[in-house]
């Protein structure tokens, strides 16, 4: 059994009034958490394992800066050609008895990755992949899916493509804290950057997106370097914890301490539920969550 340690994270400035109201007015029924998926796109570099981080236009339970992802949509129930582990196998991997929900999470992850970055985990058969997703026609397809003018299933069908569910790995399961005004029930997945594909921002919604060395971002997490680089009013002058959610920071820790992307992706992990809650520390409200002490594919986790 993994040894657990309680970790504390600061509240974002935008969260403080909701958190204080939750404490002052007593426990209430939390808003229902909506199912969501997020994808950690990884690659190796001379400086260590890198991941693709993006910035969102507004506050999100996935963080101001974080990994591509979003809510499960009704179109994620549409039939698609499917290669790789079956929905029942995915249900077991994600720790749920609901095969349809597991399928939705996987399909939403593949769809959101395509929408936000153009990286498409699909091919004409179980051993092939799309060669390139750059160009105007692919951007039009991404915009059409993002604005729900076309479904993801239609985009795949028109091109004779099947989802490659064998290329994506389950990482973790997170619930947004009870006090939040928007709550997600999020499954995080990881995938290696496909050969001949590279991420690009969606023209209509993209703000900022860059490959970042996970270890370097953890080393400088107490500075405002990343937030200043993103350059948005809600990121400038803020540290890593103030522009990301705990899930993002912890995933960066584990990826940064791994022996590379192969070790990280091949690590056998049991999916546990992370459920941050409010805790008072030195007179301030913070988020507290129980986390495994050991990293994945690396050495012992550094304390904080």
mmCIF file of C-alpha atoms in Angstrom:
data_model
loop_
_atom_site.group_PDB
_atom_site.id
_atom_site.type_symbol
_atom_site.label_atom_id
_atom_site.label_comp_id
_atom_site.label_asym_id
_atom_site.label_seq_id
_atom_site.Cartn_x
_atom_site.Cartn_y
_atom_site.Cartn_z
ATOM 1 C CA UNK A 1 0.000 0.000 0.000
ATOM 2 C CA UNK A 2 1.297 3.472 -0.884
ATOM 3 C CA UNK A 3 2.337 5.629 2.058
ATOM 4 C CA UNK A 4 0.324 8.866 2.049
ATOM 5 C CA UNK A 5 1.283 12.366 3.070
ATOM 6 C CA UNK A 6 -1.009 15.394 3.396
ATOM 7 C CA UNK A 7 0.020 18.195 1.056
ATOM 8 C CA UNK A 8 -1.204 21.777 1.286
ATOM 9 C CA UNK A 9 -1.746 24.192 -1.602
ATOM 10 C CA UNK A 10 -2.736 27.881 -1.544
ATOM 11 C CA UNK A 11 -6.160 28.979 -2.728
ATOM 12 C CA UNK A 12 -6.304 31.027 -5.900
ATOM 13 C CA UNK A 13 -7.371 34.642 -5.197
ATOM 14 C CA UNK A 14 -10.614 33.980 -7.106
ATOM 15 C CA UNK A 15 -11.425 31.026 -4.813
ATOM 16 C CA UNK A 16 -11.065 32.751 -1.464
ATOM 17 C CA UNK A 17 -14.513 34.293 -1.146
ATOM 18 C CA UNK A 18 -16.247 31.007 -2.025
ATOM 19 C CA UNK A 19 -14.037 29.118 0.440
ATOM 20 C CA UNK A 20 -14.624 31.633 3.245
ATOM 21 C CA UNK A 21 -18.374 31.570 2.627
ATOM 22 C CA UNK A 22 -18.360 27.754 2.777
ATOM 23 C CA UNK A 23 -16.698 27.887 6.193
ATOM 24 C CA UNK A 24 -18.675 30.803 7.645
ATOM 25 C CA UNK A 25 -22.127 29.601 6.589
ATOM 26 C CA UNK A 26 -21.600 25.973 7.452
ATOM 27 C CA UNK A 27 -21.578 22.799 5.385
ATOM 28 C CA UNK A 28 -23.990 22.715 2.479
ATOM 29 C CA UNK A 29 -24.629 20.236 -0.277
ATOM 30 C CA UNK A 30 -21.822 20.607 -2.830
ATOM 31 C CA UNK A 31 -22.719 21.279 -6.435
ATOM 32 C CA UNK A 32 -22.688 18.157 -8.561
ATOM 33 C CA UNK A 33 -19.300 17.505 -10.147
ATOM 34 C CA UNK A 34 -19.499 17.210 -13.937
ATOM 35 C CA UNK A 35 -17.403 14.488 -15.617
ATOM 36 C CA UNK A 36 -14.302 15.746 -17.437
ATOM 37 C CA UNK A 37 -11.072 14.464 -18.965
ATOM 38 C CA UNK A 38 -7.600 15.977 -19.250
ATOM 39 C CA UNK A 39 -4.535 14.784 -21.163
ATOM 40 C CA UNK A 40 -0.858 15.060 -20.232
ATOM 41 C CA UNK A 41 1.017 15.119 -23.555
ATOM 42 C CA UNK A 42 4.659 14.147 -22.949
ATOM 43 C CA UNK A 43 7.954 13.911 -24.791
ATOM 44 C CA UNK A 44 11.631 13.538 -23.886
ATOM 45 C CA UNK A 45 14.151 16.346 -24.282
ATOM 46 C CA UNK A 46 17.824 16.898 -23.369
ATOM 47 C CA UNK A 47 16.699 18.672 -20.186
ATOM 48 C CA UNK A 48 14.231 15.966 -19.132
ATOM 49 C CA UNK A 49 10.622 14.954 -19.692
ATOM 50 C CA UNK A 50 8.473 17.738 -21.116
ATOM 51 C CA UNK A 51 4.719 18.279 -21.195
ATOM 52 C CA UNK A 52 2.517 20.652 -23.168
ATOM 53 C CA UNK A 53 0.861 23.305 -20.987
ATOM 54 C CA UNK A 54 -1.908 25.642 -22.115
ATOM 55 C CA UNK A 55 -3.705 28.687 -20.719
ATOM 56 C CA UNK A 56 -7.483 29.030 -20.503
ATOM 57 C CA UNK A 57 -9.465 32.209 -21.071
ATOM 58 C CA UNK A 58 -11.317 31.973 -17.761
ATOM 59 C CA UNK A 59 -11.217 30.280 -14.382
ATOM 60 C CA UNK A 60 -11.570 26.510 -14.648
ATOM 61 C CA UNK A 61 -11.495 23.543 -12.264
ATOM 62 C CA UNK A 62 -8.670 22.331 -14.525
ATOM 63 C CA UNK A 63 -6.584 25.412 -13.679
ATOM 64 C CA UNK A 64 -5.747 28.698 -15.393
ATOM 65 C CA UNK A 65 -2.639 26.984 -16.756
ATOM 66 C CA UNK A 66 -2.858 23.236 -17.163
ATOM 67 C CA UNK A 67 -3.144 20.327 -19.535
ATOM 68 C CA UNK A 68 -5.553 20.121 -22.474
ATOM 69 C CA UNK A 69 -8.968 18.944 -21.374
ATOM 70 C CA UNK A 70 -12.591 19.722 -20.711
ATOM 71 C CA UNK A 71 -16.053 18.429 -19.978
ATOM 72 C CA UNK A 72 -17.585 15.276 -21.387
ATOM 73 C CA UNK A 73 -20.172 16.279 -24.023
ATOM 74 C CA UNK A 74 -23.311 14.521 -25.271
ATOM 75 C CA UNK A 75 -21.568 13.865 -28.610
ATOM 76 C CA UNK A 76 -19.099 11.637 -26.755
ATOM 77 C CA UNK A 77 -21.798 8.960 -26.823
ATOM 78 C CA UNK A 78 -21.745 8.866 -30.634
ATOM 79 C CA UNK A 79 -20.499 5.588 -32.169
ATOM 80 C CA UNK A 80 -16.924 5.615 -33.466
ATOM 81 C CA UNK A 81 -14.562 2.969 -34.781
ATOM 82 C CA UNK A 82 -12.454 1.861 -31.838
ATOM 83 C CA UNK A 83 -9.015 0.226 -31.609
ATOM 84 C CA UNK A 84 -7.350 -0.855 -28.392
ATOM 85 C CA UNK A 85 -8.736 -1.729 -24.939
ATOM 86 C CA UNK A 86 -12.513 -2.080 -24.858
ATOM 87 C CA UNK A 87 -14.761 0.177 -22.760
ATOM 88 C CA UNK A 88 -15.120 -2.660 -20.247
ATOM 89 C CA UNK A 89 -11.323 -2.877 -19.935
ATOM 90 C CA UNK A 90 -11.179 0.884 -19.514
ATOM 91 C CA UNK A 91 -13.856 0.733 -16.827
ATOM 92 C CA UNK A 92 -11.660 -1.655 -14.862
ATOM 93 C CA UNK A 93 -8.604 0.569 -15.373
ATOM 94 C CA UNK A 94 -10.488 3.668 -14.222
ATOM 95 C CA UNK A 95 -12.043 1.960 -11.224
ATOM 96 C CA UNK A 96 -15.680 2.188 -12.265
ATOM 97 C CA UNK A 97 -18.440 -0.292 -13.033
ATOM 98 C CA UNK A 98 -19.920 2.025 -15.657
ATOM 99 C CA UNK A 99 -18.546 0.927 -19.038
ATOM 100 C CA UNK A 100 -20.306 3.753 -20.881
ATOM 101 C CA UNK A 101 -18.871 6.384 -18.543
ATOM 102 C CA UNK A 102 -15.378 4.964 -19.014
ATOM 103 C CA UNK A 103 -15.802 5.132 -22.787
ATOM 104 C CA UNK A 104 -16.973 8.752 -22.530
ATOM 105 C CA UNK A 105 -13.938 9.719 -20.470
ATOM 106 C CA UNK A 106 -11.530 8.151 -22.975
ATOM 107 C CA UNK A 107 -13.283 9.615 -25.997
ATOM 108 C CA UNK A 108 -13.515 13.047 -24.361
ATOM 109 C CA UNK A 109 -9.778 12.909 -23.656
ATOM 110 C CA UNK A 110 -8.977 12.100 -27.305
ATOM 111 C CA UNK A 111 -11.436 14.746 -28.537
ATOM 112 C CA UNK A 112 -10.213 17.512 -26.227
ATOM 113 C CA UNK A 113 -6.598 16.806 -27.126
ATOM 114 C CA UNK A 114 -7.503 17.122 -30.802
ATOM 115 C CA UNK A 115 -9.540 20.305 -30.303
ATOM 116 C CA UNK A 116 -6.978 22.138 -28.192
ATOM 117 C CA UNK A 117 -3.713 20.949 -29.754
ATOM 118 C CA UNK A 118 -4.463 19.217 -33.058
ATOM 119 C CA UNK A 119 -2.812 16.014 -31.825
ATOM 120 C CA UNK A 120 -5.080 13.195 -32.998
ATOM 121 C CA UNK A 121 -4.906 9.710 -31.503
ATOM 122 C CA UNK A 122 -6.551 7.979 -34.436
ATOM 123 C CA UNK A 123 -5.638 5.970 -37.489
ATOM 124 C CA UNK A 124 -7.107 3.896 -40.311
ATOM 125 C CA UNK A 125 -6.281 0.610 -38.545
ATOM 126 C CA UNK A 126 -4.963 -0.724 -35.197
ATOM 127 C CA UNK A 127 -1.298 -0.270 -36.201
ATOM 128 C CA UNK A 128 -1.363 3.082 -38.029
ATOM 129 C CA UNK A 129 -1.632 6.744 -37.076
ATOM 130 C CA UNK A 130 -2.563 9.956 -38.812
ATOM 131 C CA UNK A 131 0.682 11.323 -40.269
ATOM 132 C CA UNK A 132 0.045 15.034 -39.815
ATOM 133 C CA UNK A 133 -2.779 17.233 -38.594
ATOM 134 C CA UNK A 134 -1.478 20.610 -39.747
ATOM 135 C CA UNK A 135 -3.088 22.716 -42.452
ATOM 136 C CA UNK A 136 -6.293 24.661 -42.989
ATOM 137 C CA UNK A 137 -8.580 21.648 -43.388
ATOM 138 C CA UNK A 138 -7.518 20.165 -40.073
ATOM 139 C CA UNK A 139 -7.894 23.526 -38.314
ATOM 140 C CA UNK A 140 -11.403 23.846 -39.783
ATOM 141 C CA UNK A 141 -12.221 20.386 -38.439
ATOM 142 C CA UNK A 142 -10.943 21.319 -34.972
ATOM 143 C CA UNK A 143 -12.945 24.559 -34.967
ATOM 144 C CA UNK A 144 -16.041 22.704 -36.117
ATOM 145 C CA UNK A 145 -15.764 20.203 -33.259
ATOM 146 C CA UNK A 146 -14.948 22.890 -30.688
ATOM 147 C CA UNK A 147 -18.004 24.937 -31.656
ATOM 148 C CA UNK A 148 -20.161 21.800 -31.980
ATOM 149 C CA UNK A 149 -20.934 22.417 -35.638
ATOM 150 C CA UNK A 150 -19.722 18.868 -36.282
ATOM 151 C CA UNK A 151 -19.246 15.971 -33.916
ATOM 152 C CA UNK A 152 -15.871 14.366 -33.352
ATOM 153 C CA UNK A 153 -17.376 11.101 -34.598
ATOM 154 C CA UNK A 154 -18.268 12.788 -37.912
ATOM 155 C CA UNK A 155 -14.717 14.104 -38.319
ATOM 156 C CA UNK A 156 -13.318 10.617 -37.786
ATOM 157 C CA UNK A 157 -15.878 8.902 -40.019
ATOM 158 C CA UNK A 158 -15.313 11.255 -42.970
ATOM 159 C CA UNK A 159 -11.622 10.371 -42.887
ATOM 160 C CA UNK A 160 -12.015 6.653 -42.229
ATOM 161 C CA UNK A 161 -10.288 6.866 -38.847
ATOM 162 C CA UNK A 162 -10.627 4.858 -35.648
ATOM 163 C CA UNK A 163 -9.798 6.008 -32.115
ATOM 164 C CA UNK A 164 -6.516 4.478 -30.903
ATOM 165 C CA UNK A 165 -7.390 3.936 -27.246
ATOM 166 C CA UNK A 166 -4.244 1.838 -26.837
ATOM 167 C CA UNK A 167 -2.084 4.974 -27.064
ATOM 168 C CA UNK A 168 -3.491 6.663 -23.964
ATOM 169 C CA UNK A 169 -2.721 5.743 -20.345
ATOM 170 C CA UNK A 170 -4.773 6.425 -17.192
ATOM 171 C CA UNK A 171 -3.049 8.653 -14.608
ATOM 172 C CA UNK A 172 -5.282 9.862 -11.798
ATOM 173 C CA UNK A 173 -8.809 10.720 -10.711
ATOM 174 C CA UNK A 174 -9.544 14.121 -9.109
ATOM 175 C CA UNK A 175 -12.633 15.754 -7.634
ATOM 176 C CA UNK A 176 -12.922 19.530 -7.354
ATOM 177 C CA UNK A 177 -13.263 20.703 -3.695
ATOM 178 C CA UNK A 178 -16.783 20.944 -2.257
ATOM 179 C CA UNK A 179 -16.868 24.748 -1.918
ATOM 180 C CA UNK A 180 -16.205 25.475 -5.605
ATOM 181 C CA UNK A 181 -18.893 27.080 -7.762
ATOM 182 C CA UNK A 182 -17.848 24.854 -10.687
ATOM 183 C CA UNK A 183 -16.918 21.271 -9.922
ATOM 184 C CA UNK A 184 -15.366 18.631 -12.170
ATOM 185 C CA UNK A 185 -14.956 14.887 -11.698
ATOM 186 C CA UNK A 186 -11.803 14.576 -13.792
ATOM 187 C CA UNK A 187 -9.836 11.632 -15.087
ATOM 188 C CA UNK A 188 -6.289 12.492 -16.158
ATOM 189 C CA UNK A 189 -4.601 10.535 -18.934
ATOM 190 C CA UNK A 190 -1.091 10.559 -20.423
ATOM 191 C CA UNK A 191 0.105 10.066 -23.982
ATOM 192 C CA UNK A 192 3.428 10.330 -25.789
ATOM 193 C CA UNK A 193 3.651 12.886 -28.575
ATOM 194 C CA UNK A 194 2.893 10.964 -31.785
ATOM 195 C CA UNK A 195 5.505 10.851 -34.520
ATOM 196 C CA UNK A 196 4.906 13.521 -37.205
ATOM 197 C CA UNK A 197 2.362 15.366 -35.070
ATOM 198 C CA UNK A 198 2.997 18.486 -33.003
ATOM 199 C CA UNK A 199 0.624 20.663 -30.973
ATOM 200 C CA UNK A 200 -0.740 23.977 -32.215
ATOM 201 C CA UNK A 201 -3.238 26.317 -30.577
ATOM 202 C CA UNK A 202 -6.866 26.414 -31.695
ATOM 203 C CA UNK A 203 -7.243 29.659 -33.635
ATOM 204 C CA UNK A 204 -10.513 30.800 -32.041
ATOM 205 C CA UNK A 205 -9.715 29.960 -28.417
ATOM 206 C CA UNK A 206 -5.993 29.477 -27.984
ATOM 207 C CA UNK A 207 -4.101 31.953 -25.791
ATOM 208 C CA UNK A 208 -0.804 30.349 -24.911
ATOM 209 C CA UNK A 209 0.670 26.882 -25.206
ATOM 210 C CA UNK A 210 4.254 25.689 -24.791
ATOM 211 C CA UNK A 211 6.290 22.574 -24.137
ATOM 212 C CA UNK A 212 7.730 22.850 -20.630
ATOM 213 C CA UNK A 213 10.300 20.716 -18.816
ATOM 214 C CA UNK A 214 8.423 19.318 -15.812
ATOM 215 C CA UNK A 215 11.463 19.243 -13.509
ATOM 216 C CA UNK A 216 12.362 22.845 -14.319
ATOM 217 C CA UNK A 217 8.842 24.071 -13.611
ATOM 218 C CA UNK A 218 8.930 22.341 -10.235
ATOM 219 C CA UNK A 219 12.345 23.859 -9.464
ATOM 220 C CA UNK A 220 11.011 27.360 -10.104
ATOM 221 C CA UNK A 221 7.502 26.865 -8.730
ATOM 222 C CA UNK A 222 8.012 29.447 -5.967
ATOM 223 C CA UNK A 223 8.857 32.108 -8.564
ATOM 224 C CA UNK A 224 6.478 33.904 -10.914
ATOM 225 C CA UNK A 225 8.469 32.968 -14.031
ATOM 226 C CA UNK A 226 5.830 30.773 -15.668
ATOM 227 C CA UNK A 227 2.957 33.117 -14.890
ATOM 228 C CA UNK A 228 4.923 36.086 -16.222
ATOM 229 C CA UNK A 229 5.761 34.159 -19.399
ATOM 230 C CA UNK A 230 2.095 33.327 -20.013
ATOM 231 C CA UNK A 231 1.504 37.064 -19.646
ATOM 232 C CA UNK A 232 -2.202 37.142 -18.806
ATOM 233 C CA UNK A 233 -3.721 39.451 -16.159
ATOM 234 C CA UNK A 234 -4.574 36.441 -13.984
ATOM 235 C CA UNK A 235 -1.121 34.822 -14.334
ATOM 236 C CA UNK A 236 1.411 37.676 -14.105
ATOM 237 C CA UNK A 237 3.017 37.868 -10.672
ATOM 238 C CA UNK A 238 1.654 34.491 -9.566
ATOM 239 C CA UNK A 239 3.496 31.323 -8.624
ATOM 240 C CA UNK A 240 2.844 27.862 -10.058
ATOM 241 C CA UNK A 241 0.394 26.963 -7.279
ATOM 242 C CA UNK A 242 -1.538 30.162 -7.930
ATOM 243 C CA UNK A 243 -2.129 29.473 -11.629
ATOM 244 C CA UNK A 244 -2.548 25.690 -11.588
ATOM 245 C CA UNK A 245 -4.673 23.238 -9.613
ATOM 246 C CA UNK A 246 -3.006 20.711 -7.248
ATOM 247 C CA UNK A 247 -3.460 17.936 -9.812
ATOM 248 C CA UNK A 248 -1.253 19.769 -12.320
ATOM 249 C CA UNK A 249 1.510 20.514 -9.831
ATOM 250 C CA UNK A 250 1.608 16.948 -8.535
ATOM 251 C CA UNK A 251 1.652 15.483 -12.044
ATOM 252 C CA UNK A 252 4.529 17.818 -12.936
ATOM 253 C CA UNK A 253 6.386 16.566 -9.841
ATOM 254 C CA UNK A 254 5.989 12.930 -10.801
ATOM 255 C CA UNK A 255 6.804 13.480 -14.459
ATOM 256 C CA UNK A 256 9.819 15.607 -13.554
ATOM 257 C CA UNK A 257 11.282 12.971 -11.244
ATOM 258 C CA UNK A 258 10.740 10.088 -13.683
ATOM 259 C CA UNK A 259 13.531 8.497 -15.695
ATOM 260 C CA UNK A 260 11.926 9.655 -18.920
ATOM 261 C CA UNK A 261 8.664 9.344 -20.768
ATOM 262 C CA UNK A 262 8.875 5.598 -21.358
ATOM 263 C CA UNK A 263 9.344 4.948 -17.643
ATOM 264 C CA UNK A 264 6.557 7.381 -16.788
ATOM 265 C CA UNK A 265 4.061 5.954 -19.266
ATOM 266 C CA UNK A 266 4.858 2.325 -18.451
ATOM 267 C CA UNK A 267 4.600 2.787 -14.677
ATOM 268 C CA UNK A 268 1.905 0.513 -13.229
ATOM 269 C CA UNK A 269 -0.370 2.725 -11.183
ATOM 270 C CA UNK A 270 -3.599 2.026 -9.364
ATOM 271 C CA UNK A 271 -6.013 4.863 -10.000
ATOM 272 C CA UNK A 272 -6.904 6.526 -6.706
ATOM 273 C CA UNK A 273 -9.313 9.351 -6.026
ATOM 274 C CA UNK A 274 -7.779 12.669 -4.986
ATOM 275 C CA UNK A 275 -10.289 14.856 -3.158
ATOM 276 C CA UNK A 276 -8.855 18.151 -1.822
ATOM 277 C CA UNK A 277 -10.583 19.749 1.137
ATOM 278 C CA UNK A 278 -10.308 23.018 3.009
ATOM 279 C CA UNK A 279 -7.919 23.180 5.961
ATOM 280 C CA UNK A 280 -6.781 26.092 8.113
ATOM 281 C CA UNK A 281 -3.038 26.641 8.407
ATOM 282 C CA UNK A 282 -1.504 29.578 10.298
ATOM 283 C CA UNK A 283 -4.806 31.411 10.094
ATOM 284 C CA UNK A 284 -5.189 30.950 6.331
ATOM 285 C CA UNK A 285 -7.475 28.607 4.431
ATOM 286 C CA UNK A 286 -5.626 26.215 2.153
ATOM 287 C CA UNK A 287 -6.370 23.119 0.113
ATOM 288 C CA UNK A 288 -5.189 19.862 1.653
ATOM 289 C CA UNK A 289 -5.020 16.518 -0.133
ATOM 290 C CA UNK A 290 -3.554 13.113 0.752
ATOM 291 C CA UNK A 291 -0.921 12.046 -1.803
ATOM 292 C CA UNK A 292 1.407 9.047 -2.202
ATOM 293 C CA UNK A 293 4.930 9.818 -0.979
ATOM 294 C CA UNK A 294 6.735 8.015 -3.795
ATOM 295 C CA UNK A 295 6.981 9.304 -7.334
ATOM 296 C CA UNK A 296 6.280 7.260 -10.452
ATOM 297 C CA UNK A 297 9.250 5.943 -12.357
ATOM 298 C CA UNK A 298 11.715 7.983 -10.295
ATOM 299 C CA UNK A 299 13.210 8.514 -6.857
ATOM 300 C CA UNK A 300 11.464 9.416 -3.611
ATOM 301 C CA UNK A 301 9.232 12.455 -3.819
ATOM 302 C CA UNK A 302 10.643 15.666 -2.425
ATOM 303 C CA UNK A 303 8.577 17.021 0.416
ATOM 304 C CA UNK A 304 7.153 20.476 0.386
#
